Short mmCIF file of C-alpha atoms in Angstrom, two decimals:
data_model
loop_
_atom_site.label_atom_id
_atom_site.label_comp_id
_atom_site.label_asym_id
_atom_site.label_seq_id
_atom_site.Cartn_x
_atom_site.Cartn_y
_atom_site.Cartn_z
CA ARG M 1 35.47 -6.05 -22.63
CA ASP M 2 33.78 -2.90 -24.77
CA ASN M 3 33.29 -0.76 -21.48
CA VAL M 4 37.34 -0.59 -20.26
CA PRO M 5 37.96 2.88 -19.80
CA ALA M 6 40.69 4.06 -22.79
CA ASP M 7 44.22 4.99 -21.47
CA SER M 8 45.17 8.76 -22.86
CA PHE M 9 46.71 9.45 -25.67
CA ALA M 10 50.04 10.10 -24.30
CA SER M 11 50.33 7.43 -22.17
CA VAL M 12 50.23 5.19 -25.88
CA GLN M 13 53.06 7.40 -27.41
CA GLN M 14 55.51 7.01 -24.23
CA THR M 15 54.19 2.77 -24.21
CA PHE M 16 55.10 2.98 -27.94
CA GLU M 17 57.93 4.92 -27.19
CA GLU M 18 59.40 2.96 -25.17
CA GLU M 19 58.77 -0.28 -26.30
CA THR M 20 60.33 -0.24 -29.75
CA GLY M 21 62.59 2.62 -29.15
CA LYS M 22 61.27 5.01 -32.41
CA LYS M 23 58.82 7.53 -32.44
CA ILE M 24 54.68 7.68 -33.44
CA ALA M 25 55.53 9.95 -36.38
CA GLU M 26 58.59 8.14 -37.35
CA VAL M 27 56.34 4.41 -38.00
CA PHE M 28 53.29 5.72 -39.02
CA ARG M 29 52.19 8.44 -41.75
CA ASP M 30 49.26 9.17 -39.36
CA PHE M 31 48.17 7.47 -35.86
CA ASP M 32 44.26 7.96 -34.16
CA PRO M 33 44.64 9.13 -30.90
CA THR M 34 41.09 7.75 -30.23
CA PRO M 35 41.50 4.10 -29.64
CA PHE M 36 38.35 2.44 -31.01
CA ALA M 37 38.94 -0.06 -28.75
CA SER M 38 39.99 -0.94 -25.64
CA ALA M 39 39.61 -4.21 -23.40
CA SER M 40 41.47 -5.63 -20.57
CA ILE M 41 45.00 -5.92 -21.19
CA GLY M 42 45.02 -3.21 -23.95
CA GLN M 43 43.51 -0.85 -26.79
CA VAL M 44 43.34 -1.26 -30.51
CA HIS M 45 44.07 2.32 -32.47
CA HIS M 46 43.89 2.97 -36.51
CA ALA M 47 47.10 4.11 -37.42
CA HIS M 48 48.68 4.16 -41.98
CA LEU M 49 52.40 3.01 -42.35
CA GLN M 50 54.23 5.40 -43.98
CA ASP M 51 53.41 4.07 -47.20
CA GLY M 52 50.14 4.14 -46.12
CA THR M 53 48.81 0.90 -45.50
CA PRO M 54 46.31 0.62 -43.69
CA VAL M 55 46.82 -1.38 -39.50
CA VAL M 56 45.54 -1.60 -36.33
CA VAL M 57 48.01 -0.93 -33.51
CA LYS M 58 47.06 -3.07 -29.96
CA VAL M 59 48.80 -0.59 -26.98
CA GLN M 60 49.16 -2.65 -23.91
CA HIS M 61 47.88 -0.90 -20.82
CA PRO M 62 50.91 0.75 -19.05
CA ASP M 63 50.14 -1.15 -15.42
CA VAL M 64 49.25 -4.48 -16.78
CA THR M 65 51.93 -6.35 -15.92
CA THR M 66 52.30 -5.41 -12.57
CA LEU M 67 48.94 -5.89 -11.98
CA VAL M 68 48.61 -9.64 -13.07
CA ASN M 69 51.75 -10.30 -11.43
CA THR M 70 50.63 -8.89 -7.79
CA ASP M 71 46.95 -10.94 -8.68
CA LEU M 72 49.16 -13.97 -8.92
CA HIS M 73 51.31 -13.48 -6.28
CA LEU M 74 48.29 -13.31 -4.08
CA LEU M 75 46.50 -15.95 -5.60
CA GLN M 76 49.56 -17.92 -4.62
CA ARG M 77 49.22 -17.16 -1.18
CA ALA M 78 45.87 -17.83 -0.80
CA VAL M 79 46.54 -21.43 -1.99
CA ASP M 80 49.40 -21.64 0.26
CA LEU M 81 47.21 -21.16 3.21
CA LEU M 82 44.88 -24.18 1.81
CA LYS M 83 47.53 -26.54 3.24
CA TYR M 84 46.58 -25.57 6.99
CA VAL M 85 42.62 -25.94 6.41
CA PRO M 86 41.30 -29.82 7.18
CA THR M 87 39.58 -30.79 3.72
CA GLY M 88 39.24 -34.93 2.23
CA LYS M 89 40.53 -35.49 -0.62
CA THR M 90 41.91 -32.88 -2.73
CA VAL M 91 40.87 -33.76 -6.18
CA VAL M 92 42.21 -30.60 -7.89
CA ASN M 93 46.24 -29.67 -7.43
CA PRO M 94 45.42 -25.66 -6.25
CA THR M 95 49.09 -25.43 -7.28
CA ALA M 96 49.28 -26.91 -10.48
CA VAL M 97 46.17 -24.92 -11.67
CA ILE M 98 48.25 -21.48 -9.81
CA GLU M 99 51.19 -22.79 -12.67
CA GLU M 100 49.29 -23.14 -15.19
CA LEU M 101 47.21 -19.87 -15.13
CA SER M 102 50.64 -17.69 -14.54
CA ARG M 103 51.98 -19.40 -17.69
CA SER M 104 48.58 -18.90 -19.70
CA LEU M 105 48.68 -14.94 -18.25
CA ARG M 106 52.18 -14.59 -18.51
CA THR M 107 52.26 -16.22 -22.10
CA GLU M 108 49.05 -13.34 -22.77
CA ILE M 109 50.59 -10.26 -21.53
CA ASN M 110 53.36 -10.76 -23.92
CA THR M 111 52.56 -9.73 -27.43
CA MET M 112 55.77 -11.45 -29.24
CA GLN M 113 53.95 -14.52 -28.55
CA GLU M 114 50.54 -13.34 -30.30
CA VAL M 115 53.25 -12.26 -33.15
CA ARG M 116 54.46 -15.50 -33.64
CA ASN M 117 51.15 -16.47 -33.43
CA GLY M 118 49.82 -14.72 -36.25
CA GLU M 119 53.39 -15.12 -38.25
CA GLU M 120 52.74 -18.40 -38.25
CA PHE M 121 48.23 -18.85 -39.13
CA TYR M 122 48.97 -15.96 -41.59
CA ARG M 123 51.96 -18.49 -43.09
CA LEU M 124 49.92 -21.27 -43.02
CA ASN M 125 46.67 -19.89 -43.77
CA ASN M 126 46.58 -16.46 -45.27
CA GLN M 127 44.76 -17.05 -48.88
CA ALA M 128 43.35 -20.50 -48.36
CA GLY M 129 39.76 -20.32 -49.06
CA ILE M 130 37.71 -17.95 -47.64
CA ILE M 131 40.06 -17.62 -45.15
CA ARG M 132 42.02 -13.86 -44.92
CA VAL M 133 44.33 -13.30 -42.37
CA PRO M 134 45.61 -10.69 -40.78
CA LYS M 135 49.73 -9.06 -41.31
CA VAL M 136 51.88 -9.07 -38.66
CA TYR M 137 54.19 -6.21 -39.41
CA ARG M 138 57.04 -7.85 -36.77
CA ASP M 139 59.05 -4.14 -37.19
CA TYR M 140 56.92 -2.38 -34.88
CA CYS M 141 56.28 -5.25 -32.70
CA ALA M 142 57.45 -5.12 -29.47
CA PRO M 143 56.58 -6.88 -25.70
CA LYS M 144 53.91 -4.62 -25.03
CA ILE M 145 52.72 -3.60 -29.09
CA LEU M 146 51.21 -5.05 -31.73
CA VAL M 147 50.93 -3.95 -35.48
CA ASN M 148 48.47 -6.17 -37.68
CA GLU M 149 47.56 -5.11 -41.69
CA LEU M 150 43.59 -3.67 -41.04
CA MET M 151 41.11 -5.76 -42.07
CA LYS M 152 37.11 -4.41 -42.17
CA GLY M 153 34.77 -6.20 -40.26
CA GLN M 154 31.83 -7.01 -37.51
CA SER M 155 32.42 -7.46 -33.64
CA ILE M 156 31.32 -10.95 -33.45
CA GLN M 157 28.32 -9.05 -30.62
CA HIS M 158 26.72 -7.78 -34.01
CA LEU M 159 25.83 -11.38 -34.82
CA VAL M 160 24.74 -12.14 -31.09
CA ASN M 161 22.42 -9.03 -30.96
CA GLN M 162 21.02 -9.80 -34.96
CA LYS M 163 20.59 -13.52 -33.50
CA LEU M 164 18.97 -12.16 -30.57
CA SER M 165 16.93 -9.60 -32.45
CA ASP M 166 15.46 -12.63 -35.14
CA ASP M 167 14.33 -14.94 -31.47
CA GLN M 168 12.39 -11.65 -30.21
CA ASP M 169 10.87 -10.94 -33.73
CA VAL M 170 10.25 -14.89 -34.14
CA LYS M 171 8.21 -14.71 -30.52
CA GLN M 172 6.49 -11.92 -31.23
CA SER M 173 5.18 -13.25 -34.75
CA GLN M 174 3.57 -16.15 -32.82
#
């Protein structure tokens, strides 16, 4: 999650422009070319909309769809071969598992599903007590692009590291 190589800014720019039909400079007053995070599906950049609103822009890696489709095809071929392997009673239906996995992964790589979910979650929960939800800027989103309001915070990894450190302090004092 934290050690995925980042794509070049030229690649990010090309993906953004192909997906949205807009130039980065048209949409954003500034756009940090260096991502602050990169994971298996995409990377995330800080930016400001033209009106100065701070946002984060998630840009899908260029080959993700191809890689997912290739992996799913290979997995399906492996499952197809299982019918030639003598086994006892099957507890799990491998074909059903592959179909569900395919549906789930294809939903994951279509950012517009994330846009719809984010908008609905925002509508239902924003300003509900202590919960704050980032606003989704749909006008700038596309199947491989997600633009959300910037919300300051720390990675959950910070809490894990803090817990590990606290546990070590307790052990050392005993």
